[in-house]
XYZ file of C-alpha atoms in Angstrom:
677
model
C -9.837 -14.073 -3.523
C -13.045 -13.291 -5.040
C -13.460 -13.812 -8.794
C -14.394 -11.384 -11.729
C -15.689 -12.528 -15.023
C -17.320 -10.534 -17.892
C -18.237 -11.315 -21.262
C -19.248 -8.801 -24.305
C -20.470 -10.097 -27.369
C -20.211 -7.557 -30.131
C -21.640 -8.090 -34.130
C -22.573 -11.899 -32.923
C -26.003 -12.536 -32.056
C -26.464 -14.374 -28.543
C -29.437 -15.432 -26.698
C -29.785 -14.096 -23.322
C -29.929 -18.036 -21.827
C -26.497 -18.455 -23.773
C -25.209 -15.184 -22.061
C -26.274 -16.223 -18.628
C -24.548 -19.542 -19.115
C -21.380 -18.264 -20.114
C -21.283 -15.814 -17.146
C -22.331 -19.004 -14.919
C -19.702 -21.085 -16.363
C -16.776 -18.383 -15.923
C -17.871 -18.152 -12.366
C -17.823 -21.887 -11.881
C -14.024 -21.682 -12.860
C -13.528 -19.049 -10.598
C -15.323 -20.519 -7.619
C -11.835 -21.705 -6.010
C -11.357 -17.926 -5.290
C -13.940 -17.526 -3.306
C -17.434 -19.252 -2.758
C -19.556 -17.483 0.199
C -21.698 -15.397 -2.461
C -22.075 -14.353 -5.983
C -23.855 -12.139 -8.709
C -24.454 -11.308 -11.975
C -25.743 -8.432 -14.399
C -27.215 -8.683 -17.699
C -29.321 -5.983 -19.703
C -33.106 -5.925 -19.488
C -34.941 -5.996 -22.799
C -35.097 -2.151 -23.564
C -31.395 -0.886 -22.576
C -32.388 2.675 -23.396
C -35.478 2.900 -20.717
C -35.030 -0.069 -18.233
C -31.937 -0.670 -15.851
C -29.891 -3.703 -15.912
C -31.020 -6.566 -14.067
C -28.827 -7.466 -11.299
C -29.295 -11.103 -9.440
C -27.365 -11.768 -6.044
C -27.200 -14.575 -3.948
C -25.529 -16.065 -0.617
C -24.003 -19.424 -1.189
C -22.061 -21.164 -3.888
C -22.346 -20.860 -7.780
C -25.310 -23.514 -7.664
C -27.038 -21.456 -5.525
C -26.861 -18.279 -7.804
C -27.794 -20.151 -10.891
C -31.071 -21.724 -9.028
C -31.953 -18.323 -7.770
C -31.771 -16.565 -11.320
C -33.780 -19.213 -13.141
C -36.319 -19.111 -10.492
C -36.556 -14.987 -10.896
C -36.597 -15.506 -14.293
C -39.663 -17.778 -14.281
C -41.313 -15.685 -11.923
C -41.018 -12.368 -14.158
C -41.389 -14.344 -17.253
C -38.133 -12.952 -18.622
C -37.328 -14.070 -22.085
C -34.659 -16.180 -22.562
C -34.612 -16.740 -26.016
C -34.263 -12.924 -26.787
C -31.275 -12.203 -28.823
C -28.689 -9.453 -28.622
C -25.913 -8.730 -31.303
C -24.184 -6.526 -28.664
C -24.398 -7.214 -24.814
C -22.230 -6.569 -21.965
C -22.700 -8.880 -18.824
C -20.621 -8.779 -15.366
C -20.386 -11.539 -12.820
C -18.510 -12.058 -9.417
C -17.882 -14.650 -7.025
C -17.208 -13.396 -3.471
C -14.686 -14.172 -0.589
C -15.860 -11.780 2.261
C -14.134 -9.378 3.637
C -16.265 -6.455 4.477
C -19.559 -7.524 5.381
C -20.972 -11.050 6.264
C -22.070 -13.420 3.303
C -25.426 -11.864 2.171
C -27.142 -11.024 -1.134
C -26.859 -7.307 0.075
C -23.106 -7.597 0.287
C -22.711 -9.653 -2.952
C -21.571 -8.108 -6.052
C -22.443 -6.249 -8.498
C -22.480 -3.464 -5.922
C -24.908 -0.863 -7.403
C -24.986 2.972 -7.475
C -28.610 3.260 -6.054
C -32.042 2.736 -7.584
C -31.826 2.297 -11.284
C -28.498 0.567 -11.489
C -26.697 3.637 -13.110
C -23.489 2.280 -12.459
C -22.595 -1.207 -11.292
C -19.236 -2.744 -10.004
C -17.573 -6.260 -9.590
C -14.470 -5.739 -7.315
C -11.772 -8.191 -6.035
C -9.614 -6.258 -3.168
C -9.879 -3.930 -0.584
C -10.549 -0.162 -0.582
C -8.576 1.208 2.516
C -10.157 4.735 2.305
C -13.806 3.714 1.823
C -14.888 5.252 5.025
C -13.742 8.709 4.058
C -15.275 8.377 0.745
C -18.724 7.181 2.368
C -18.665 9.754 4.423
C -18.538 12.200 1.661
C -21.097 10.672 -0.215
C -23.454 10.341 2.675
C -23.309 14.245 2.840
C -24.517 14.393 -0.610
C -27.166 12.702 -0.186
C -26.253 8.963 -1.241
C -27.780 6.048 0.821
C -25.807 2.836 1.493
C -27.291 -0.560 1.300
C -24.307 -2.543 2.261
C -21.799 -3.059 4.635
C -18.918 -3.475 1.908
C -16.074 -1.158 1.234
C -17.185 -1.760 -2.615
C -20.498 0.255 -2.786
C -18.690 3.603 -2.348
C -17.262 2.834 -5.919
C -20.315 2.792 -8.000
C -21.833 5.496 -5.883
C -18.754 7.720 -6.825
C -19.176 7.176 -10.278
C -22.487 8.150 -10.205
C -21.621 11.582 -8.039
C -19.048 12.553 -10.881
C -21.035 11.420 -13.855
C -24.073 13.917 -12.613
C -21.926 16.452 -11.539
C -20.171 16.701 -15.135
C -23.742 16.268 -16.439
C -24.878 19.437 -14.131
C -21.934 21.435 -15.204
C -23.039 21.090 -18.961
C -20.565 18.267 -19.828
C -22.700 15.894 -21.780
C -20.125 14.628 -23.701
C -18.226 12.976 -20.488
C -17.004 9.417 -21.431
C -17.099 5.883 -19.624
C -13.633 5.926 -19.095
C -13.116 9.704 -17.905
C -15.632 8.864 -15.263
C -13.745 5.754 -14.180
C -10.498 7.775 -14.511
C -11.550 10.021 -12.048
C -12.953 7.231 -9.387
C -10.139 5.509 -9.104
C -8.204 8.685 -8.482
C -9.906 8.651 -5.297
C -9.392 5.156 -4.287
C -6.717 3.958 -2.092
C -5.846 0.143 -1.720
C -5.675 -2.892 -3.718
C -8.097 -3.755 -6.606
C -9.338 -5.086 -9.695
C -12.591 -3.474 -10.994
C -15.279 -3.995 -14.013
C -17.759 -1.277 -14.548
C -21.077 -1.747 -16.198
C -23.495 1.514 -16.878
C -26.682 1.947 -18.048
C -25.546 5.447 -19.524
C -22.869 3.781 -21.650
C -24.531 0.464 -22.823
C -22.763 -2.284 -24.302
C -19.591 -0.806 -22.693
C -17.545 -2.229 -20.202
C -14.224 -0.739 -18.047
C -11.536 -2.611 -16.284
C -8.906 -1.566 -14.398
C -6.451 -2.801 -11.640
C -3.932 -1.973 -8.754
C -2.223 -4.946 -7.274
C -5.312 -7.570 -7.818
C -5.005 -9.835 -11.071
C -7.247 -9.298 -14.149
C -6.900 -10.439 -17.669
C -8.861 -9.720 -20.905
C -9.564 -12.379 -23.698
C -9.953 -11.842 -27.096
C -11.990 -14.062 -29.385
C -12.224 -13.360 -33.097
C -14.926 -15.084 -34.750
C -13.484 -14.133 -38.241
C -9.780 -15.100 -37.696
C -9.008 -12.631 -40.695
C -6.904 -9.816 -39.586
C -2.963 -10.250 -38.748
C -3.171 -6.770 -37.024
C -4.919 -8.632 -34.012
C -1.506 -8.739 -32.056
C -1.711 -5.657 -30.750
C -4.325 -2.922 -29.537
C -4.811 0.678 -30.918
C -6.699 3.503 -29.331
C -9.192 3.526 -32.276
C -10.615 -0.023 -32.641
C -9.304 -3.497 -31.856
C -8.420 -5.340 -33.803
C -9.717 -3.037 -36.567
C -12.792 -1.128 -37.495
C -14.643 -3.204 -39.664
C -17.105 -4.441 -37.344
C -15.453 -7.833 -37.175
C -17.640 -9.878 -34.729
C -15.978 -11.090 -31.609
C -16.113 -11.943 -28.172
C -14.434 -10.042 -25.479
C -13.965 -11.554 -21.786
C -12.602 -10.021 -18.532
C -11.456 -12.618 -15.734
C -9.600 -12.717 -12.505
C -7.788 -15.919 -13.794
C -6.648 -17.573 -17.148
C -8.687 -20.589 -16.208
C -11.987 -19.097 -16.887
C -10.611 -18.009 -20.232
C -8.962 -20.950 -22.029
C -12.053 -22.462 -23.138
C -13.111 -19.673 -24.702
C -9.664 -18.018 -26.124
C -5.964 -18.494 -25.583
C -5.624 -14.892 -26.743
C -5.045 -12.652 -23.545
C -3.728 -9.548 -22.390
C -2.534 -9.128 -18.411
C -3.843 -5.816 -17.691
C -1.246 -3.965 -15.832
C -1.530 -2.070 -12.791
C -2.512 1.493 -13.355
C -4.136 0.660 -16.884
C -7.946 1.381 -17.701
C -9.019 -0.838 -20.447
C -12.296 0.596 -21.988
C -14.423 -1.907 -24.272
C -16.427 -0.070 -26.675
C -17.827 -0.682 -30.079
C -15.611 -3.908 -30.576
C -12.789 -1.821 -29.724
C -10.358 -1.783 -26.834
C -8.614 1.347 -25.330
C -6.027 1.350 -22.659
C -5.152 4.174 -20.774
C -2.245 4.422 -18.182
C -3.394 6.340 -15.220
C -1.218 8.246 -13.093
C -2.644 9.284 -9.814
C -0.161 12.280 -9.626
C -1.438 13.828 -12.832
C -4.991 15.220 -13.791
C -6.009 16.057 -10.606
C -9.362 17.572 -10.473
C -10.195 16.943 -14.174
C -12.100 14.655 -16.234
C -9.287 14.544 -18.529
C -8.274 11.938 -21.135
C -4.791 10.529 -20.861
C -2.910 9.176 -23.846
C -3.538 5.584 -24.942
C -0.960 2.874 -24.964
C -0.590 -0.162 -26.936
C 0.055 -3.828 -25.662
C 0.646 -7.059 -27.313
C -1.435 -10.045 -26.657
C 0.068 -12.978 -25.093
C -1.004 -16.379 -26.010
C -1.900 -19.131 -23.113
C 0.219 -22.096 -22.818
C -2.522 -24.171 -21.124
C -5.112 -26.320 -22.283
C -9.058 -27.125 -21.306
C -8.086 -30.523 -19.928
C -5.649 -28.822 -17.168
C -8.858 -27.373 -15.437
C -10.835 -30.404 -15.425
C -11.261 -32.828 -12.678
C -11.029 -35.823 -15.391
C -11.199 -39.341 -13.571
C -11.227 -37.715 -10.197
C -13.834 -36.621 -8.091
C -12.048 -33.608 -6.560
C -9.330 -31.120 -7.732
C -7.089 -31.949 -4.697
C -7.398 -35.561 -5.247
C -6.129 -35.026 -9.038
C -3.614 -32.799 -7.924
C -2.066 -34.700 -5.332
C -1.895 -37.675 -8.202
C -0.535 -35.298 -10.705
C 2.350 -35.062 -8.834
C 5.010 -37.561 -10.618
C 3.950 -35.341 -13.815
C 4.158 -31.859 -12.460
C 7.634 -32.796 -11.208
C 8.860 -33.808 -14.547
C 7.689 -30.905 -16.391
C 9.118 -28.450 -13.306
C 12.583 -30.109 -14.309
C 11.995 -30.512 -17.818
C 15.039 -28.738 -19.881
C 16.427 -27.559 -16.502
C 18.254 -30.616 -15.260
C 20.993 -32.063 -17.534
C 22.011 -35.736 -16.828
C 24.178 -37.120 -19.476
C 26.547 -40.125 -19.262
C 29.604 -38.434 -17.896
C 30.202 -36.598 -14.514
C 30.572 -33.122 -16.019
C 27.230 -33.072 -17.677
C 25.646 -33.247 -14.308
C 24.059 -29.932 -13.828
C 21.209 -27.817 -13.928
C 20.296 -24.742 -15.953
C 17.460 -22.016 -14.740
C 17.798 -19.735 -18.032
C 15.761 -17.035 -15.510
C 18.948 -16.660 -13.036
C 21.734 -17.498 -15.297
C 22.714 -13.481 -15.881
C 22.281 -13.023 -11.874
C 24.055 -15.974 -10.465
C 27.238 -13.943 -9.937
C 25.354 -11.349 -7.878
C 23.569 -13.792 -5.841
C 27.016 -15.774 -4.861
C 28.150 -12.271 -3.689
C 25.434 -11.545 -1.338
C 26.038 -11.189 2.323
C 22.472 -13.370 2.918
C 19.607 -14.874 0.859
C 16.217 -13.815 2.249
C 13.225 -16.312 1.524
C 10.019 -14.530 1.838
C 6.824 -16.425 1.680
C 3.114 -17.043 3.250
C 1.601 -20.490 4.131
C 2.524 -23.191 2.265
C 4.887 -21.369 0.130
C 6.874 -20.497 3.330
C 6.837 -24.181 4.145
C 8.419 -24.822 0.645
C 11.104 -22.566 1.245
C 12.042 -23.865 4.713
C 12.328 -27.435 3.154
C 14.844 -25.786 0.801
C 16.619 -23.508 3.182
C 19.315 -25.869 4.418
C 20.546 -27.324 1.156
C 20.562 -23.702 -0.164
C 22.973 -22.751 2.867
C 25.055 -26.049 2.263
C 25.393 -25.906 -1.549
C 25.953 -21.455 -1.785
C 27.713 -21.296 1.978
C 25.527 -17.825 2.088
C 23.419 -17.465 5.427
C 19.600 -18.161 4.778
C 17.018 -16.218 6.731
C 13.236 -17.006 6.489
C 10.696 -14.236 6.662
C 6.941 -14.670 6.804
C 5.737 -11.850 4.262
C 3.344 -9.835 6.572
C 5.709 -9.843 9.376
C 8.768 -8.644 7.334
C 6.314 -5.560 6.224
C 4.821 -5.030 9.609
C 8.322 -4.793 11.444
C 9.914 -3.326 8.330
C 12.976 -5.800 8.836
C 16.364 -4.889 7.500
C 16.778 -5.527 4.226
C 20.072 -4.528 2.320
C 21.435 -3.525 -1.081
C 23.861 -6.582 -0.353
C 20.961 -9.421 0.344
C 19.066 -11.575 -2.422
C 15.533 -11.648 -1.373
C 13.714 -14.748 -2.937
C 9.858 -14.443 -3.311
C 7.772 -17.524 -3.250
C 4.285 -17.456 -4.017
C 2.364 -20.148 -6.270
C -0.176 -17.483 -7.774
C 2.445 -14.728 -7.871
C -0.080 -12.122 -6.777
C -0.393 -12.869 -2.828
C -0.764 -9.564 -1.392
C 1.341 -9.705 1.768
C 4.395 -11.055 -0.348
C 3.752 -8.214 -2.904
C 3.875 -5.762 -0.158
C 7.314 -7.290 0.877
C 8.871 -7.195 -2.691
C 8.263 -3.427 -3.165
C 9.817 -3.258 0.243
C 12.684 -4.778 -0.606
C 12.997 -3.193 -4.056
C 12.765 0.086 -2.112
C 15.965 -1.069 -0.308
C 17.791 -2.021 -3.229
C 18.066 -5.951 -2.559
C 18.273 -8.333 -5.719
C 14.492 -9.740 -5.988
C 14.123 -13.284 -7.530
C 10.774 -14.672 -7.949
C 9.408 -18.260 -7.652
C 5.900 -18.566 -8.762
C 3.259 -21.039 -10.775
C 1.878 -18.159 -12.839
C 3.491 -16.715 -15.911
C 2.761 -12.754 -16.189
C 1.939 -12.581 -12.672
C 3.028 -9.359 -10.281
C 5.867 -11.328 -8.918
C 6.827 -12.722 -12.153
C 6.871 -9.016 -13.744
C 8.145 -7.064 -11.043
C 10.929 -8.912 -9.576
C 14.760 -8.670 -11.336
C 14.624 -12.501 -12.297
C 13.225 -15.751 -11.214
C 12.146 -19.121 -12.053
C 8.446 -20.494 -12.913
C 7.840 -23.689 -11.172
C 5.954 -25.008 -14.233
C 3.515 -27.259 -12.186
C 0.617 -26.509 -14.435
C -2.848 -25.321 -13.207
C -3.509 -25.795 -9.744
C -7.184 -25.521 -8.443
C -7.706 -26.864 -5.311
C -7.846 -24.401 -2.608
C -4.968 -26.381 -0.536
C -1.786 -26.161 -2.520
C -0.195 -29.723 -3.266
C 1.367 -30.117 -6.566
C 2.631 -26.254 -6.286
C 4.434 -27.181 -2.733
C 6.563 -30.014 -4.393
C 7.412 -28.309 -7.313
C 8.607 -25.120 -5.071
C 11.024 -27.454 -3.214
C 12.316 -28.925 -6.303
C 12.870 -25.399 -7.726
C 14.731 -24.283 -4.800
C 16.586 -27.383 -4.833
C 17.703 -26.565 -8.649
C 18.458 -23.137 -7.005
C 21.000 -24.453 -4.457
C 22.418 -26.297 -7.151
C 22.722 -23.232 -9.737
C 24.390 -21.132 -6.976
C 26.865 -23.784 -5.680
C 27.978 -24.846 -9.336
C 31.184 -22.983 -9.126
C 32.389 -24.840 -5.961
C 34.438 -27.886 -6.491
C 33.996 -29.139 -2.858
C 30.618 -29.946 -2.948
C 30.791 -31.409 -6.597
C 30.265 -35.204 -5.430
C 26.880 -33.792 -3.369
C 25.505 -31.872 -6.000
C 25.683 -34.765 -8.676
C 23.911 -37.087 -5.999
C 21.477 -34.435 -5.838
C 20.788 -34.399 -9.385
C 20.306 -38.028 -9.521
C 17.803 -38.074 -6.714
C 16.018 -35.179 -8.849
C 16.169 -37.355 -11.866
C 14.734 -40.604 -10.016
C 12.054 -38.349 -7.787
C 8.878 -38.454 -10.410
C 9.186 -42.324 -10.045
C 9.589 -42.221 -6.433
C 6.564 -40.210 -5.706
C 4.744 -42.226 -8.053
C 5.602 -45.098 -5.550
C 4.564 -43.237 -2.505
C 1.035 -42.556 -4.160
C 0.349 -46.380 -3.945
C -0.047 -45.555 -0.119
C -3.468 -44.044 -1.250
C -5.491 -46.749 0.282
C -3.649 -47.314 3.454
C -3.719 -43.368 4.105
C -7.635 -43.582 3.740
C -7.629 -46.408 6.313
C -5.584 -43.990 8.748
C -8.070 -41.192 8.179
C -11.056 -43.713 9.135
C -9.156 -44.283 12.599
C -8.907 -40.339 12.625
C -12.198 -39.191 11.871
C -13.445 -38.328 15.232
C -10.481 -37.046 16.460
C -10.321 -33.185 17.256
C -6.517 -32.822 17.315
C -3.331 -34.037 15.500
C 0.290 -33.227 16.263
C 3.233 -33.773 13.627
C 6.790 -34.012 14.698
C 9.450 -33.351 12.410
C 13.114 -32.122 12.448
C 15.876 -31.134 10.014
C 14.560 -31.028 6.413
C 11.196 -32.661 7.754
C 10.484 -29.859 9.972
C 8.918 -28.311 6.967
C 7.081 -31.625 6.210
C 5.419 -31.295 9.821
C 4.287 -27.821 9.343
C 3.155 -28.463 5.672
C 1.398 -32.080 6.844
C -0.205 -30.163 9.772
C -1.517 -27.283 7.815
C -3.023 -29.345 4.932
C -5.152 -31.187 8.026
C -5.978 -27.800 9.376
C -7.355 -26.335 6.160
C -9.488 -29.095 4.421
C -10.202 -31.593 7.441
C -10.916 -28.797 9.668
C -9.119 -30.630 12.497
C -7.026 -28.485 14.901
C -3.377 -29.545 13.869
C -0.109 -28.526 14.590
C 3.478 -29.085 13.167
C 6.179 -29.273 15.889
C 10.168 -29.063 15.699
C 10.876 -32.443 17.506
C 13.848 -30.546 19.247
C 11.332 -28.449 20.776
C 9.277 -31.479 22.260
C 10.375 -31.258 25.731
C 9.793 -27.353 25.905
C 6.243 -27.786 26.047
C 4.784 -29.785 23.651
C 5.238 -33.022 25.614
C 2.588 -31.715 28.366
C 0.099 -32.523 25.548
C 0.906 -36.173 25.110
C -1.515 -38.997 26.229
C -2.912 -42.195 25.427
C -5.538 -40.538 23.062
C -3.930 -38.075 21.177
C -2.583 -38.788 17.772
C 0.863 -37.816 16.973
C 2.621 -38.323 13.681
C 6.454 -38.593 13.739
C 8.361 -38.128 10.584
C 11.792 -40.499 11.015
C 12.979 -40.928 7.814
C 16.715 -41.888 6.873
C 18.773 -38.785 7.194
C 21.257 -36.995 9.913
C 18.712 -36.610 12.333
C 17.315 -40.201 12.205
C 18.981 -41.377 15.519
C 17.421 -38.125 17.173
C 13.877 -39.079 15.980
C 14.345 -42.728 17.378
C 14.894 -40.961 20.740
C 11.720 -38.857 20.228
C 9.849 -41.949 19.441
C 11.127 -43.758 22.635
C 10.179 -40.877 24.777
C 6.692 -40.113 23.251
C 5.966 -44.155 23.786
C 7.123 -44.200 27.334
C 4.412 -41.509 28.054
C 1.969 -43.767 26.224
C 1.701 -41.665 23.187
C -0.489 -42.781 20.280
C 2.017 -42.861 17.432
C 2.133 -42.819 13.636
C 5.481 -43.263 12.780
C 6.463 -42.375 8.893
C 9.862 -44.108 8.090
C 12.216 -45.367 5.249
C 11.222 -48.621 3.551
C 12.678 -51.501 5.771
C 12.867 -49.336 8.896
C 9.566 -50.358 10.508
C 11.397 -52.561 13.215
C 13.739 -49.603 14.065
C 10.813 -47.150 14.785
C 8.072 -49.225 16.210
C 8.614 -49.704 19.892
C 7.188 -53.028 20.831
C 5.386 -53.243 17.798
C 2.713 -50.741 19.261
C 3.103 -47.763 16.804
C 1.206 -47.317 13.095
C 3.770 -47.434 10.632
C 3.833 -45.748 7.192
C 7.109 -46.723 5.145
C 8.203 -44.426 2.247
C 11.002 -44.539 -0.240
C 14.206 -43.182 0.378
C 15.792 -40.263 -1.760
C 18.793 -37.871 -1.184
C 17.847 -36.078 2.390
C 17.320 -32.921 0.834
C 14.699 -34.027 -1.363
C 12.808 -36.298 1.290
C 10.126 -33.603 2.047
C 8.911 -34.108 -1.352
C 8.317 -37.767 -0.425
C 7.320 -37.191 3.020
C 4.538 -34.891 2.340
C 2.649 -36.899 -0.123
C 1.171 -39.362 2.575
C 0.127 -36.578 5.013
C -1.575 -34.677 1.746
C -3.378 -37.749 0.954
C -4.388 -38.239 4.818
C -5.842 -34.781 4.666
C -7.421 -35.573 1.763
C -9.346 -38.372 3.179
C -9.962 -37.194 6.129
C -11.888 -34.373 4.776
C -14.068 -36.528 2.494
C -14.994 -38.959 5.295
C -15.963 -35.919 7.600
C -18.294 -34.450 4.710
C -16.464 -31.217 3.927
C -15.808 -29.757 0.798
C -12.196 -30.596 -0.084
C -11.664 -28.124 -3.139
C -13.698 -25.242 -1.012
C -12.536 -25.252 2.702
C -14.463 -23.198 4.988
C -13.446 -19.596 5.125
C -10.364 -19.832 2.698
C -9.813 -18.926 -0.711
C -7.038 -20.023 -3.136
C -5.331 -16.613 -4.241
C -4.930 -13.953 -1.250
C -4.789 -10.884 -3.139
C -6.096 -8.766 -0.130
C -4.331 -8.082 3.300
């Protein structure tokens, strides 16, 4: 949640209009992270005498763009003015402290004159204590945010240092002293009129990346940073970017540094210095810790991945990309040659830890929202093939109650972004308790990927729609392959494993077939457009499908929807059934099919308004008296059926949202990456 984007050009002339557009486009790439307000800061014409310009606006990015150009026209600001060096920062917000409003938007300021400006992703948990201290020292606060204490604290530290005669205090020293006082999770970017054309970035818990674009690709030394200059001291023209996500960087450069927790990155004179902050050291002094060197990474993504292409919305695109995303997830991992012995899976990130996992007393899946549902869909097959008990934990609940985690446990952390705050806290808790920690994420270099002992990247490709679709199905496939890998040493389930591998091989084409239900689901959405509630019943492998389908409708169509375990129907939910409430029953062929037939009979007897999802050819078996609306889907091996069955529900949620006139990619009150608690 919240998106940070900053741009600094060094020894390359850029007009103010160009700088504004780079910042605006960066925010557009990050808007899925938050879209209730936004803001930017650029320099005035005279950096030495005039404060930086700050523009903030409630609403989406386009509201900010319109507001900025309106203000520019009203003040006759010269958009054609050129700068050979310039540092601008910007932010798109997902509100935590304070309602969406210009005063609560970022950048937040130290006060009149904009001596220090900060954009922030995360939550400062001790802001009230800091605010009380700053109030006693004469500071006044304009916003309701936790962020405002940060630039004001920076000004307090800077002024105090100057009062004490330290005229040489550096920007990085000020920021290091600021973050020594901060508690909570954050990614921060600082800009100051006292340090023109400099930027500082730091993080603890929230993602932040540095992108580097050399405009003269000569120096081979550009593969690492040094304390003096990056990549050299010859004044080579370059552009530097800071972003919460690689999505906003890939159109400019593929050379990035993933900033680590506790690092402070100082950009000055075209050079980059990186300092490692240790809160336990340097107390009370504006010291300068030793710099560290870090290697650049190369992004493995293309600009086309973050464009909508022929589709109207990202969610629509990502639903229809699932045959390709599933193929990519399995590429190089699914080994299926002619002989039976060649049918296996290879998960390189786990191979050195499989023996430890097999000796575990239990496997604990930990996730939130859609990731939790994906783990639930895979739980049964992991139990079946591994013979190890599997428990499910919602990350926030595990941390809240400090549930027991043992050294003999394997804890599997599932997160699309790899930055989910509650899941990261649960990971920290599991590491403290000595469990083997496995990460399943879609983001290379994410916090979960870095801090777990081992793991698997799902390789679903960039997912921008807030409501996860292709990442969900790829997560299920990865966890099915995890089950196959753990159970690979057991002869008794060899036939079962081979059947699942065959099912995985044909899965993408089966998903492609089920996507042909697009128009049928649109027609169904038209019938449900005015409804207020929807129930989805599932059991066995498809209990997760019921939860996920209901979650998708809830997230984007803003309709009350509830996924229900069909075995619990008589224990309360049956009271809701009448001729008006639409009910989806998932009744595809598996070991629970006959039980679902019984559920359909009982719902029909109470005049339930049924929509039944069944296996192709089973329409007569599930439609009592021909009164139910039936959705037929292809059949696959039972543990992979949730991948097939969720697709029509994704399509239904998508079409309901569009028909109801809501923003499908930016649902109300939600953001893509939940990096605060």
